[in-house]
Amino acid sequence: MRIGVIGTGRLGTIHAHTLSRHRDVGSLILTDVDPARAQALAHRLGETAAPGVDEIYTWGVDAVVITAATSAHADLIGRAARAGLPVFCEKPISLDLAGTLQAITEVETAGTVLQMGFQRRFDVGYTGAREAVRSGRLGRLHTVRAMAGDAEPPPAGYLPQSGGLYRDALIHDFDMLRWVTGREVTEVYAAGSDAGPAMFREAGDVDTGAALLTLDDGTLATVTATRLNGAGYDVRMELAGERDQIAVGLDDRTPIASTEPTGPPAADKPWTGFLERFGPAYEAELVAFVEVVRGERANPCDGREALQALLIAEACELSRRERRPVRPTELVSGATAAAYS
């Protein structure tokens, strides 16, 4: 199997390493907007670098992995679909619903595969939480608390193209909320704060956000995130039911200290970022993609799953701006509704 990797930044490098080691992947063709970066990675891995995306297709590949800039995702997905190739793409498909729906339509029209990179679906903690909820161990689920904190903020230049805190960061928590509980979000009420560094205000973004979400069975969920968690990288989910309560992301590297005399001590080596915290999950999602391409398993996260998470993020952004509860269904109308159904 020969796979084309479009984008050789941080995630592209990680995915290329994973694929290059895979026993079922014979070779890679790497390309990037910075040809020298792609060439350097290809040299390290013993793979081939291409001067551009065109060569990915003219030289011939069996599948495509997209880790390019977000603004290019939808067009690259469409091109792969028109070529009849299965594609893996890092989230999101697009920063707006129109671009997302167009890419999904192209994939479905072509009858090809689009697997989205929501890597937490492959994390052992979230997988365990899903199994606990689905097995009935917790009883009736009444409360979910999800939280995410970056140890350091992203570069100022990244913020205007990120889509904002809800679309860029919290979209993972929205995906996990649906995936773990098996429920849909019917209403959100969101707020944000830009009281931190000026670069967030200048980008029209917030550095800290919170949302109250109501699920279709009445379960209440709170989701919070910040770009300024100086104690370390902290991603957790707590699920409370009438029988039991569990937590994802609570271990000896969780950057939180107890004020209780008998509480656990602060972590000696807190998580530093998402690449370290979810390293095994990033590898597992690419292994799954190879299995999907080989016809050995079903697609674990298609474009419509990504659309659902984006709808929640869009609803939260609208709620934050207008200071009111928003139902994700408000965002679905006309042609969008036809594609969404």
PDB file of C-alpha atoms in Angstrom, residues 16-322:
ATOM      1  CA  ALA A  16       4.242   9.774   8.680  1.00  0.00           C
ATOM      2  CA  HIS A  17       6.358   8.031  11.325  1.00  0.00           C
ATOM      3  CA  THR A  18       3.425   5.781  12.255  1.00  0.00           C
ATOM      4  CA  LEU A  19       2.668   4.863   8.648  1.00  0.00           C
ATOM      5  CA  SER A  20       6.298   4.374   7.683  1.00  0.00           C
ATOM      6  CA  ARG A  21       6.619   1.707  10.402  1.00  0.00           C
ATOM      7  CA  HIS A  22       3.372  -0.069   9.540  1.00  0.00           C
ATOM      8  CA  ARG A  23       3.854  -3.543   8.077  1.00  0.00           C
ATOM      9  CA  ASP A  24       1.041  -3.076   5.548  1.00  0.00           C
ATOM     10  CA  VAL A  25       2.318   0.249   4.213  1.00  0.00           C
ATOM     11  CA  GLY A  26       4.948  -0.218   1.542  1.00  0.00           C
ATOM     12  CA  SER A  27       5.861   3.418   0.946  1.00  0.00           C
ATOM     13  CA  LEU A  28       4.865   7.049   1.450  1.00  0.00           C
ATOM     14  CA  ILE A  29       4.868  10.142  -0.720  1.00  0.00           C
ATOM     15  CA  LEU A  30       5.194  13.289   1.395  1.00  0.00           C
ATOM     16  CA  THR A  31       4.422  16.845   0.353  1.00  0.00           C
ATOM     17  CA  ASP A  32       4.100  20.205   2.073  1.00  0.00           C
ATOM     18  CA  VAL A  33       3.709  23.894   1.233  1.00  0.00           C
ATOM     19  CA  ASP A  34       7.323  24.036   2.442  1.00  0.00           C
ATOM     20  CA  PRO A  35       9.010  21.530   0.089  1.00  0.00           C
ATOM     21  CA  ALA A  36      12.224  21.563   2.119  1.00  0.00           C
ATOM     22  CA  ARG A  37      10.340  20.408   5.212  1.00  0.00           C
ATOM     23  CA  ALA A  38       8.777  17.508   3.318  1.00  0.00           C
ATOM     24  CA  GLN A  39      12.144  16.601   1.804  1.00  0.00           C
ATOM     25  CA  ALA A  40      13.852  16.595   5.205  1.00  0.00           C
ATOM     26  CA  LEU A  41      11.198  14.307   6.704  1.00  0.00           C
ATOM     27  CA  ALA A  42      11.292  11.989   3.695  1.00  0.00           C
ATOM     28  CA  HIS A  43      15.062  11.728   4.032  1.00  0.00           C
ATOM     29  CA  ARG A  44      14.791  10.811   7.729  1.00  0.00           C
ATOM     30  CA  LEU A  45      12.192   8.138   7.038  1.00  0.00           C
ATOM     31  CA  GLY A  46      13.621   6.763   3.833  1.00  0.00           C
ATOM     32  CA  GLU A  47      10.492   7.790   1.924  1.00  0.00           C
ATOM     33  CA  THR A  48       9.784   9.952  -1.141  1.00  0.00           C
ATOM     34  CA  ALA A  49       9.070  13.689  -1.168  1.00  0.00           C
ATOM     35  CA  ALA A  50       6.913  15.280  -3.877  1.00  0.00           C
ATOM     36  CA  PRO A  51       7.147  18.927  -4.929  1.00  0.00           C
ATOM     37  CA  GLY A  52       3.375  19.412  -4.676  1.00  0.00           C
ATOM     38  CA  VAL A  53      -0.055  17.856  -4.277  1.00  0.00           C
ATOM     39  CA  ASP A  54      -0.388  17.188  -8.023  1.00  0.00           C
ATOM     40  CA  GLU A  55       2.413  14.651  -7.879  1.00  0.00           C
ATOM     41  CA  ILE A  56       0.631  12.720  -5.128  1.00  0.00           C
ATOM     42  CA  TYR A  57      -1.968  11.814  -7.735  1.00  0.00           C
ATOM     43  CA  THR A  58       0.174  11.540 -10.874  1.00  0.00           C
ATOM     44  CA  TRP A  59       2.714   9.303  -9.131  1.00  0.00           C
ATOM     45  CA  GLY A  60      -0.087   7.144  -7.771  1.00  0.00           C
ATOM     46  CA  VAL A  61      -1.212   6.334  -4.225  1.00  0.00           C
ATOM     47  CA  ASP A  62      -3.800   4.037  -2.641  1.00  0.00           C
ATOM     48  CA  ALA A  63      -4.942   6.497   0.045  1.00  0.00           C
ATOM     49  CA  VAL A  64      -4.342  10.036   1.259  1.00  0.00           C
ATOM     50  CA  VAL A  65      -3.658  11.464   4.729  1.00  0.00           C
ATOM     51  CA  ILE A  66      -4.348  15.208   5.112  1.00  0.00           C
ATOM     52  CA  THR A  67      -2.592  17.190   7.827  1.00  0.00           C
ATOM     53  CA  ALA A  68      -2.324  20.454   5.930  1.00  0.00           C
ATOM     54  CA  ALA A  69      -3.651  23.828   7.108  1.00  0.00           C
ATOM     55  CA  THR A  70      -7.337  23.773   8.069  1.00  0.00           C
ATOM     56  CA  SER A  71      -8.231  26.193   5.276  1.00  0.00           C
ATOM     57  CA  ALA A  72      -7.134  23.570   2.727  1.00  0.00           C
ATOM     58  CA  HIS A  73      -8.931  20.550   4.209  1.00  0.00           C
ATOM     59  CA  ALA A  74     -12.242  20.722   2.336  1.00  0.00           C
ATOM     60  CA  ASP A  75     -10.644  21.179  -1.096  1.00  0.00           C
ATOM     61  CA  LEU A  76      -8.137  18.407  -0.473  1.00  0.00           C
ATOM     62  CA  ILE A  77     -10.881  16.035   0.717  1.00  0.00           C
ATOM     63  CA  GLY A  78     -12.876  16.792  -2.422  1.00  0.00           C
ATOM     64  CA  ARG A  79      -9.900  16.149  -4.668  1.00  0.00           C
ATOM     65  CA  ALA A  80      -9.193  12.793  -3.026  1.00  0.00           C
ATOM     66  CA  ALA A  81     -12.859  11.832  -3.341  1.00  0.00           C
ATOM     67  CA  ARG A  82     -12.938  12.705  -7.035  1.00  0.00           C
ATOM     68  CA  ALA A  83      -9.851  10.533  -7.485  1.00  0.00           C
ATOM     69  CA  GLY A  84     -11.715   7.657  -5.823  1.00  0.00           C
ATOM     70  CA  LEU A  85      -9.273   7.465  -2.914  1.00  0.00           C
ATOM     71  CA  PRO A  86      -9.946   6.855   0.783  1.00  0.00           C
ATOM     72  CA  VAL A  87      -8.804   9.787   2.873  1.00  0.00           C
ATOM     73  CA  PHE A  88      -7.904  10.459   6.486  1.00  0.00           C
ATOM     74  CA  CYS A  89      -8.135  14.105   7.522  1.00  0.00           C
ATOM     75  CA  GLU A  90      -7.326  15.860  10.753  1.00  0.00           C
ATOM     76  CA  LYS A  91     -10.226  17.835  12.199  1.00  0.00           C
ATOM     77  CA  PRO A  92     -12.011  19.925  11.184  1.00  0.00           C
ATOM     78  CA  ILE A  93     -13.259  19.354   7.655  1.00  0.00           C
ATOM     79  CA  SER A  94     -13.803  23.112   7.424  1.00  0.00           C
ATOM     80  CA  LEU A  95     -14.345  26.041   9.753  1.00  0.00           C
ATOM     81  CA  ASP A  96     -17.887  26.561   8.446  1.00  0.00           C
ATOM     82  CA  LEU A  97     -20.917  24.393   7.800  1.00  0.00           C
ATOM     83  CA  ALA A  98     -21.062  25.108   4.063  1.00  0.00           C
ATOM     84  CA  GLY A  99     -17.525  23.907   3.424  1.00  0.00           C
ATOM     85  CA  THR A 100     -18.060  20.893   5.659  1.00  0.00           C
ATOM     86  CA  LEU A 101     -21.242  19.861   3.865  1.00  0.00           C
ATOM     87  CA  GLN A 102     -19.698  20.329   0.427  1.00  0.00           C
ATOM     88  CA  ALA A 103     -16.795  18.024   1.286  1.00  0.00           C
ATOM     89  CA  ILE A 104     -19.105  15.398   2.807  1.00  0.00           C
ATOM     90  CA  THR A 105     -21.313  15.513  -0.294  1.00  0.00           C
ATOM     91  CA  GLU A 106     -18.313  14.962  -2.571  1.00  0.00           C
ATOM     92  CA  VAL A 107     -17.201  11.949  -0.542  1.00  0.00           C
ATOM     93  CA  GLU A 108     -20.682  10.426  -0.476  1.00  0.00           C
ATOM     94  CA  THR A 109     -21.254  11.096  -4.187  1.00  0.00           C
ATOM     95  CA  ALA A 110     -17.961   9.404  -5.028  1.00  0.00           C
ATOM     96  CA  GLY A 111     -18.682   6.518  -2.684  1.00  0.00           C
ATOM     97  CA  THR A 112     -15.283   6.840  -1.047  1.00  0.00           C
ATOM     98  CA  VAL A 113     -14.161   6.876   2.601  1.00  0.00           C
ATOM     99  CA  LEU A 114     -13.446   9.886   4.803  1.00  0.00           C
ATOM    100  CA  GLN A 115     -12.081   9.120   8.274  1.00  0.00           C
ATOM    101  CA  MET A 116     -11.778  12.143  10.555  1.00  0.00           C
ATOM    102  CA  GLY A 117      -8.999  12.572  13.084  1.00  0.00           C
ATOM    103  CA  PHE A 118     -10.815  12.743  16.406  1.00  0.00           C
ATOM    104  CA  GLN A 119      -8.062  10.863  18.188  1.00  0.00           C
ATOM    105  CA  ARG A 120      -9.734  10.722  21.608  1.00  0.00           C
ATOM    106  CA  ARG A 121     -11.951   7.943  20.236  1.00  0.00           C
ATOM    107  CA  PHE A 122      -8.808   5.799  20.460  1.00  0.00           C
ATOM    108  CA  ASP A 123      -7.735   6.851  23.959  1.00  0.00           C
ATOM    109  CA  VAL A 124      -8.049   4.046  26.523  1.00  0.00           C
ATOM    110  CA  GLY A 125      -9.590   6.365  29.120  1.00  0.00           C
ATOM    111  CA  TYR A 126     -12.409   7.587  26.887  1.00  0.00           C
ATOM    112  CA  THR A 127     -12.940   4.082  25.516  1.00  0.00           C
ATOM    113  CA  GLY A 128     -13.311   2.819  29.081  1.00  0.00           C
ATOM    114  CA  ALA A 129     -15.804   5.567  29.876  1.00  0.00           C
ATOM    115  CA  ARG A 130     -17.892   4.708  26.821  1.00  0.00           C
ATOM    116  CA  GLU A 131     -17.959   1.049  27.850  1.00  0.00           C
ATOM    117  CA  ALA A 132     -18.958   1.967  31.419  1.00  0.00           C
ATOM    118  CA  VAL A 133     -21.840   4.146  30.231  1.00  0.00           C
ATOM    119  CA  ARG A 134     -23.077   1.709  27.594  1.00  0.00           C
ATOM    120  CA  SER A 135     -22.906  -1.280  29.975  1.00  0.00           C
ATOM    121  CA  GLY A 136     -25.160   0.440  32.515  1.00  0.00           C
ATOM    122  CA  ARG A 137     -22.486   0.465  35.217  1.00  0.00           C
ATOM    123  CA  LEU A 138     -23.249   4.080  36.102  1.00  0.00           C
ATOM    124  CA  GLY A 139     -26.997   3.670  36.050  1.00  0.00           C
ATOM    125  CA  ARG A 140     -28.947   6.617  34.709  1.00  0.00           C
ATOM    126  CA  LEU A 141     -26.405   9.245  33.726  1.00  0.00           C
ATOM    127  CA  HIS A 142     -27.340  12.649  35.124  1.00  0.00           C
ATOM    128  CA  THR A 143     -24.186  14.795  34.917  1.00  0.00           C
ATOM    129  CA  VAL A 144     -21.135  15.034  32.677  1.00  0.00           C
ATOM    130  CA  ARG A 145     -18.270  17.444  33.307  1.00  0.00           C
ATOM    131  CA  ALA A 146     -15.648  17.879  30.578  1.00  0.00           C
ATOM    132  CA  MET A 147     -12.657  20.173  30.878  1.00  0.00           C
ATOM    133  CA  ALA A 148      -9.600  21.060  28.840  1.00  0.00           C
ATOM    134  CA  GLY A 149      -6.651  23.307  29.586  1.00  0.00           C
ATOM    135  CA  ASP A 150      -3.604  24.111  27.461  1.00  0.00           C
ATOM    136  CA  ALA A 151      -0.412  24.605  29.416  1.00  0.00           C
ATOM    137  CA  GLU A 152       0.592  27.419  27.061  1.00  0.00           C
ATOM    138  CA  PRO A 153      -1.418  29.494  24.581  1.00  0.00           C
ATOM    139  CA  PRO A 154      -0.921  28.968  20.849  1.00  0.00           C
ATOM    140  CA  PRO A 155       1.092  31.487  18.807  1.00  0.00           C
ATOM    141  CA  ALA A 156      -0.717  34.759  18.153  1.00  0.00           C
ATOM    142  CA  GLY A 157      -0.593  34.132  14.407  1.00  0.00           C
ATOM    143  CA  TYR A 158      -2.518  30.902  14.800  1.00  0.00           C
ATOM    144  CA  LEU A 159      -5.566  32.389  16.498  1.00  0.00           C
ATOM    145  CA  PRO A 160      -7.203  34.206  13.529  1.00  0.00           C
ATOM    146  CA  GLN A 161      -7.139  31.007  11.441  1.00  0.00           C
ATOM    147  CA  SER A 162      -8.067  28.593  14.253  1.00  0.00           C
ATOM    148  CA  GLY A 163     -11.819  29.145  14.164  1.00  0.00           C
ATOM    149  CA  GLY A 164     -11.871  30.080  17.834  1.00  0.00           C
ATOM    150  CA  LEU A 165     -11.817  28.176  21.097  1.00  0.00           C
ATOM    151  CA  TYR A 166     -15.086  26.294  20.547  1.00  0.00           C
ATOM    152  CA  ARG A 167     -14.320  25.112  17.002  1.00  0.00           C
ATOM    153  CA  ASP A 168     -10.618  24.477  17.493  1.00  0.00           C
ATOM    154  CA  ALA A 169     -10.289  23.064  21.012  1.00  0.00           C
ATOM    155  CA  LEU A 170     -13.673  22.226  22.517  1.00  0.00           C
ATOM    156  CA  ILE A 171     -14.837  20.439  19.366  1.00  0.00           C
ATOM    157  CA  HIS A 172     -12.965  17.384  20.704  1.00  0.00           C
ATOM    158  CA  ASP A 173     -14.993  17.513  23.919  1.00  0.00           C
ATOM    159  CA  PHE A 174     -18.215  17.864  21.955  1.00  0.00           C
ATOM    160  CA  ASP A 175     -17.297  14.791  19.924  1.00  0.00           C
ATOM    161  CA  MET A 176     -16.486  12.871  23.093  1.00  0.00           C
ATOM    162  CA  LEU A 177     -19.728  13.924  24.744  1.00  0.00           C
ATOM    163  CA  ARG A 178     -21.702  12.342  21.907  1.00  0.00           C
ATOM    164  CA  TRP A 179     -19.410   9.331  21.475  1.00  0.00           C
ATOM    165  CA  VAL A 180     -19.191   8.375  25.138  1.00  0.00           C
ATOM    166  CA  THR A 181     -22.841   8.924  26.061  1.00  0.00           C
ATOM    167  CA  GLY A 182     -24.499   7.945  22.792  1.00  0.00           C
ATOM    168  CA  ARG A 183     -26.800  10.978  23.133  1.00  0.00           C
ATOM    169  CA  GLU A 184     -27.338  14.133  21.082  1.00  0.00           C
ATOM    170  CA  VAL A 185     -27.041  17.734  22.280  1.00  0.00           C
ATOM    171  CA  THR A 186     -30.356  19.573  22.069  1.00  0.00           C
ATOM    172  CA  GLU A 187     -29.442  22.968  23.560  1.00  0.00           C
ATOM    173  CA  VAL A 188     -26.355  24.942  24.577  1.00  0.00           C
ATOM    174  CA  TYR A 189     -25.688  28.070  26.579  1.00  0.00           C
ATOM    175  CA  ALA A 190     -22.119  29.333  26.285  1.00  0.00           C
ATOM    176  CA  ALA A 191     -19.981  32.155  27.630  1.00  0.00           C
ATOM    177  CA  GLY A 192     -16.388  33.191  27.108  1.00  0.00           C
ATOM    178  CA  SER A 193     -13.747  35.454  28.584  1.00  0.00           C
ATOM    179  CA  ASP A 194     -11.023  37.363  26.765  1.00  0.00           C
ATOM    180  CA  ALA A 195      -9.534  38.843  29.934  1.00  0.00           C
ATOM    181  CA  GLY A 196      -6.144  37.240  29.267  1.00  0.00           C
ATOM    182  CA  PRO A 197      -3.487  38.307  26.728  1.00  0.00           C
ATOM    183  CA  ALA A 198      -4.511  40.971  24.216  1.00  0.00           C
ATOM    184  CA  MET A 199      -3.880  38.646  21.270  1.00  0.00           C
ATOM    185  CA  PHE A 200      -7.171  36.855  21.967  1.00  0.00           C
ATOM    186  CA  ARG A 201      -9.182  40.081  21.835  1.00  0.00           C
ATOM    187  CA  GLU A 202      -7.332  41.162  18.705  1.00  0.00           C
ATOM    188  CA  ALA A 203      -8.280  37.869  17.039  1.00  0.00           C
ATOM    189  CA  GLY A 204     -11.919  38.139  18.152  1.00  0.00           C
ATOM    190  CA  ASP A 205     -11.430  34.992  20.218  1.00  0.00           C
ATOM    191  CA  VAL A 206     -11.639  34.082  23.901  1.00  0.00           C
ATOM    192  CA  ASP A 207      -8.950  32.486  26.046  1.00  0.00           C
ATOM    193  CA  THR A 208     -11.426  30.762  28.365  1.00  0.00           C
ATOM    194  CA  GLY A 209     -14.857  29.348  27.614  1.00  0.00           C
ATOM    195  CA  ALA A 210     -17.659  27.440  29.276  1.00  0.00           C
ATOM    196  CA  ALA A 211     -20.898  25.882  28.080  1.00  0.00           C
ATOM    197  CA  LEU A 212     -23.898  24.191  29.617  1.00  0.00           C
ATOM    198  CA  LEU A 213     -25.303  21.538  27.298  1.00  0.00           C
ATOM    199  CA  THR A 214     -28.569  19.617  27.576  1.00  0.00           C
ATOM    200  CA  LEU A 215     -28.655  16.125  26.072  1.00  0.00           C
ATOM    201  CA  ASP A 216     -31.704  14.558  24.486  1.00  0.00           C
ATOM    202  CA  ASP A 217     -32.384  12.373  27.536  1.00  0.00           C
ATOM    203  CA  GLY A 218     -32.167  15.263  29.990  1.00  0.00           C
ATOM    204  CA  THR A 219     -28.562  14.674  31.064  1.00  0.00           C
ATOM    205  CA  LEU A 220     -26.752  17.930  31.830  1.00  0.00           C
ATOM    206  CA  ALA A 221     -23.166  18.500  30.729  1.00  0.00           C
ATOM    207  CA  THR A 222     -20.715  21.285  31.421  1.00  0.00           C
ATOM    208  CA  VAL A 223     -17.745  21.817  29.144  1.00  0.00           C
ATOM    209  CA  THR A 224     -14.950  24.260  29.974  1.00  0.00           C
ATOM    210  CA  ALA A 225     -11.633  25.123  28.359  1.00  0.00           C
ATOM    211  CA  THR A 226      -8.787  27.578  28.716  1.00  0.00           C
ATOM    212  CA  ARG A 227      -5.648  28.357  26.768  1.00  0.00           C
ATOM    213  CA  LEU A 228      -3.880  29.478  29.959  1.00  0.00           C
ATOM    214  CA  ASN A 229      -3.585  26.496  32.313  1.00  0.00           C
ATOM    215  CA  GLY A 230      -0.147  27.155  33.770  1.00  0.00           C
ATOM    216  CA  ALA A 231      -0.121  23.976  35.890  1.00  0.00           C
ATOM    217  CA  GLY A 232       0.082  21.812  32.752  1.00  0.00           C
ATOM    218  CA  TYR A 233      -2.005  20.238  30.005  1.00  0.00           C
ATOM    219  CA  ASP A 234      -5.244  19.015  31.542  1.00  0.00           C
ATOM    220  CA  VAL A 235      -7.983  17.135  29.667  1.00  0.00           C
ATOM    221  CA  ARG A 236     -10.587  15.267  31.723  1.00  0.00           C
ATOM    222  CA  MET A 237     -14.152  14.029  31.679  1.00  0.00           C
ATOM    223  CA  GLU A 238     -16.210  13.098  34.721  1.00  0.00           C
ATOM    224  CA  LEU A 239     -19.430  11.118  34.351  1.00  0.00           C
ATOM    225  CA  ALA A 240     -21.853  10.775  37.253  1.00  0.00           C
ATOM    226  CA  GLY A 241     -24.796   8.405  37.358  1.00  0.00           C
ATOM    227  CA  GLU A 242     -27.261   7.153  39.926  1.00  0.00           C
ATOM    228  CA  ARG A 243     -25.063   4.108  40.633  1.00  0.00           C
ATOM    229  CA  ASP A 244     -21.459   5.192  40.123  1.00  0.00           C
ATOM    230  CA  GLN A 245     -19.113   7.980  39.058  1.00  0.00           C
ATOM    231  CA  ILE A 246     -15.960   7.762  36.909  1.00  0.00           C
ATOM    232  CA  ALA A 247     -13.263  10.066  35.566  1.00  0.00           C
ATOM    233  CA  VAL A 248     -11.191  10.101  32.386  1.00  0.00           C
ATOM    234  CA  GLY A 249      -7.747  11.700  32.467  1.00  0.00           C
ATOM    235  CA  LEU A 250      -7.176  11.371  36.213  1.00  0.00           C
ATOM    236  CA  ASP A 251      -3.722   9.884  36.815  1.00  0.00           C
ATOM    237  CA  ASP A 252      -0.343  10.691  38.350  1.00  0.00           C
ATOM    238  CA  ARG A 253       0.331  13.268  35.603  1.00  0.00           C
ATOM    239  CA  THR A 254      -2.906  15.234  35.974  1.00  0.00           C
ATOM    240  CA  PRO A 255      -1.832  18.820  36.778  1.00  0.00           C
ATOM    241  CA  ILE A 256      -4.006  19.416  39.831  1.00  0.00           C
ATOM    242  CA  ALA A 257      -3.232  19.471  43.542  1.00  0.00           C
ATOM    243  CA  SER A 258      -5.561  18.763  46.434  1.00  0.00           C
ATOM    244  CA  THR A 259      -5.851  21.096  49.413  1.00  0.00           C
ATOM    245  CA  GLU A 260      -7.014  18.215  51.624  1.00  0.00           C
ATOM    246  CA  PRO A 261      -4.467  16.923  54.174  1.00  0.00           C
ATOM    247  CA  THR A 262      -4.834  13.363  52.880  1.00  0.00           C
ATOM    248  CA  GLY A 263      -5.310  14.268  49.226  1.00  0.00           C
ATOM    249  CA  PRO A 264      -2.929  13.198  46.436  1.00  0.00           C
ATOM    250  CA  PRO A 265       0.170  15.346  45.866  1.00  0.00           C
ATOM    251  CA  ALA A 266       0.719  17.514  42.813  1.00  0.00           C
ATOM    252  CA  ALA A 267       2.028  15.688  39.745  1.00  0.00           C
ATOM    253  CA  ASP A 268       5.814  15.495  39.543  1.00  0.00           C
ATOM    254  CA  LYS A 269       5.696  15.468  35.748  1.00  0.00           C
ATOM    255  CA  PRO A 270       2.438  17.000  34.495  1.00  0.00           C
ATOM    256  CA  TRP A 271       1.359  16.552  30.893  1.00  0.00           C
ATOM    257  CA  THR A 272       2.870  19.219  28.653  1.00  0.00           C
ATOM    258  CA  GLY A 273       0.557  19.083  25.645  1.00  0.00           C
ATOM    259  CA  PHE A 274      -1.837  17.126  23.468  1.00  0.00           C
ATOM    260  CA  LEU A 275       0.841  15.370  21.439  1.00  0.00           C
ATOM    261  CA  GLU A 276       2.295  13.829  24.594  1.00  0.00           C
ATOM    262  CA  ARG A 277      -1.022  13.124  26.328  1.00  0.00           C
ATOM    263  CA  PHE A 278      -2.642  11.482  23.299  1.00  0.00           C
ATOM    264  CA  GLY A 279       0.426  10.003  21.601  1.00  0.00           C
ATOM    265  CA  PRO A 280      -0.846   6.390  21.626  1.00  0.00           C
ATOM    266  CA  ALA A 281      -4.266   7.512  20.401  1.00  0.00           C
ATOM    267  CA  TYR A 282      -2.761   9.366  17.433  1.00  0.00           C
ATOM    268  CA  GLU A 283      -0.928   6.205  16.450  1.00  0.00           C
ATOM    269  CA  ALA A 284      -4.003   4.022  16.920  1.00  0.00           C
ATOM    270  CA  GLU A 285      -6.198   6.176  14.669  1.00  0.00           C
ATOM    271  CA  LEU A 286      -3.737   5.795  11.771  1.00  0.00           C
ATOM    272  CA  VAL A 287      -3.505   2.050  12.331  1.00  0.00           C
ATOM    273  CA  ALA A 288      -7.301   2.019  12.155  1.00  0.00           C
ATOM    274  CA  PHE A 289      -7.209   3.977   8.889  1.00  0.00           C
ATOM    275  CA  VAL A 290      -4.949   1.383   7.284  1.00  0.00           C
ATOM    276  CA  GLU A 291      -7.431  -1.287   8.383  1.00  0.00           C
ATOM    277  CA  VAL A 292     -10.289   0.741   6.883  1.00  0.00           C
ATOM    278  CA  VAL A 293      -8.418   1.064   3.579  1.00  0.00           C
ATOM    279  CA  ARG A 294      -7.790  -2.695   3.577  1.00  0.00           C
ATOM    280  CA  GLY A 295     -11.475  -3.363   4.194  1.00  0.00           C
ATOM    281  CA  GLU A 296     -10.805  -4.936   7.587  1.00  0.00           C
ATOM    282  CA  ARG A 297     -12.975  -2.635   9.701  1.00  0.00           C
ATOM    283  CA  ALA A 298     -15.729  -0.050   9.471  1.00  0.00           C
ATOM    284  CA  ASN A 299     -14.933   3.656   9.451  1.00  0.00           C
ATOM    285  CA  PRO A 300     -14.640   4.706  13.129  1.00  0.00           C
ATOM    286  CA  CYS A 301     -15.373   8.416  12.531  1.00  0.00           C
ATOM    287  CA  ASP A 302     -16.845   9.616   9.257  1.00  0.00           C
ATOM    288  CA  GLY A 303     -17.581  13.108   8.012  1.00  0.00           C
ATOM    289  CA  ARG A 304     -21.087  13.225   9.446  1.00  0.00           C
ATOM    290  CA  GLU A 305     -19.712  12.584  12.925  1.00  0.00           C
ATOM    291  CA  ALA A 306     -17.418  15.579  12.416  1.00  0.00           C
ATOM    292  CA  LEU A 307     -20.399  17.615  11.217  1.00  0.00           C
ATOM    293  CA  GLN A 308     -22.310  16.902  14.423  1.00  0.00           C
ATOM    294  CA  ALA A 309     -19.408  18.115  16.574  1.00  0.00           C
ATOM    295  CA  LEU A 310     -19.055  21.251  14.438  1.00  0.00           C
ATOM    296  CA  LEU A 311     -22.771  22.009  14.791  1.00  0.00           C
ATOM    297  CA  ILE A 312     -22.396  21.991  18.573  1.00  0.00           C
ATOM    298  CA  ALA A 313     -19.332  24.243  18.347  1.00  0.00           C
ATOM    299  CA  GLU A 314     -21.186  26.643  16.030  1.00  0.00           C
ATOM    300  CA  ALA A 315     -24.155  26.708  18.393  1.00  0.00           C
ATOM    301  CA  CYS A 316     -21.843  27.551  21.299  1.00  0.00           C
ATOM    302  CA  GLU A 317     -20.191  30.359  19.355  1.00  0.00           C
ATOM    303  CA  LEU A 318     -23.599  31.809  18.456  1.00  0.00           C
ATOM    304  CA  SER A 319     -24.744  31.480  22.069  1.00  0.00           C
ATOM    305  CA  ARG A 320     -21.625  33.269  23.312  1.00  0.00           C
ATOM    306  CA  ARG A 321     -22.095  36.157  20.888  1.00  0.00           C
ATOM    307  CA  GLU A 322     -25.834  36.581  21.409  1.00  0.00           C
TER     308      GLU A 322
END
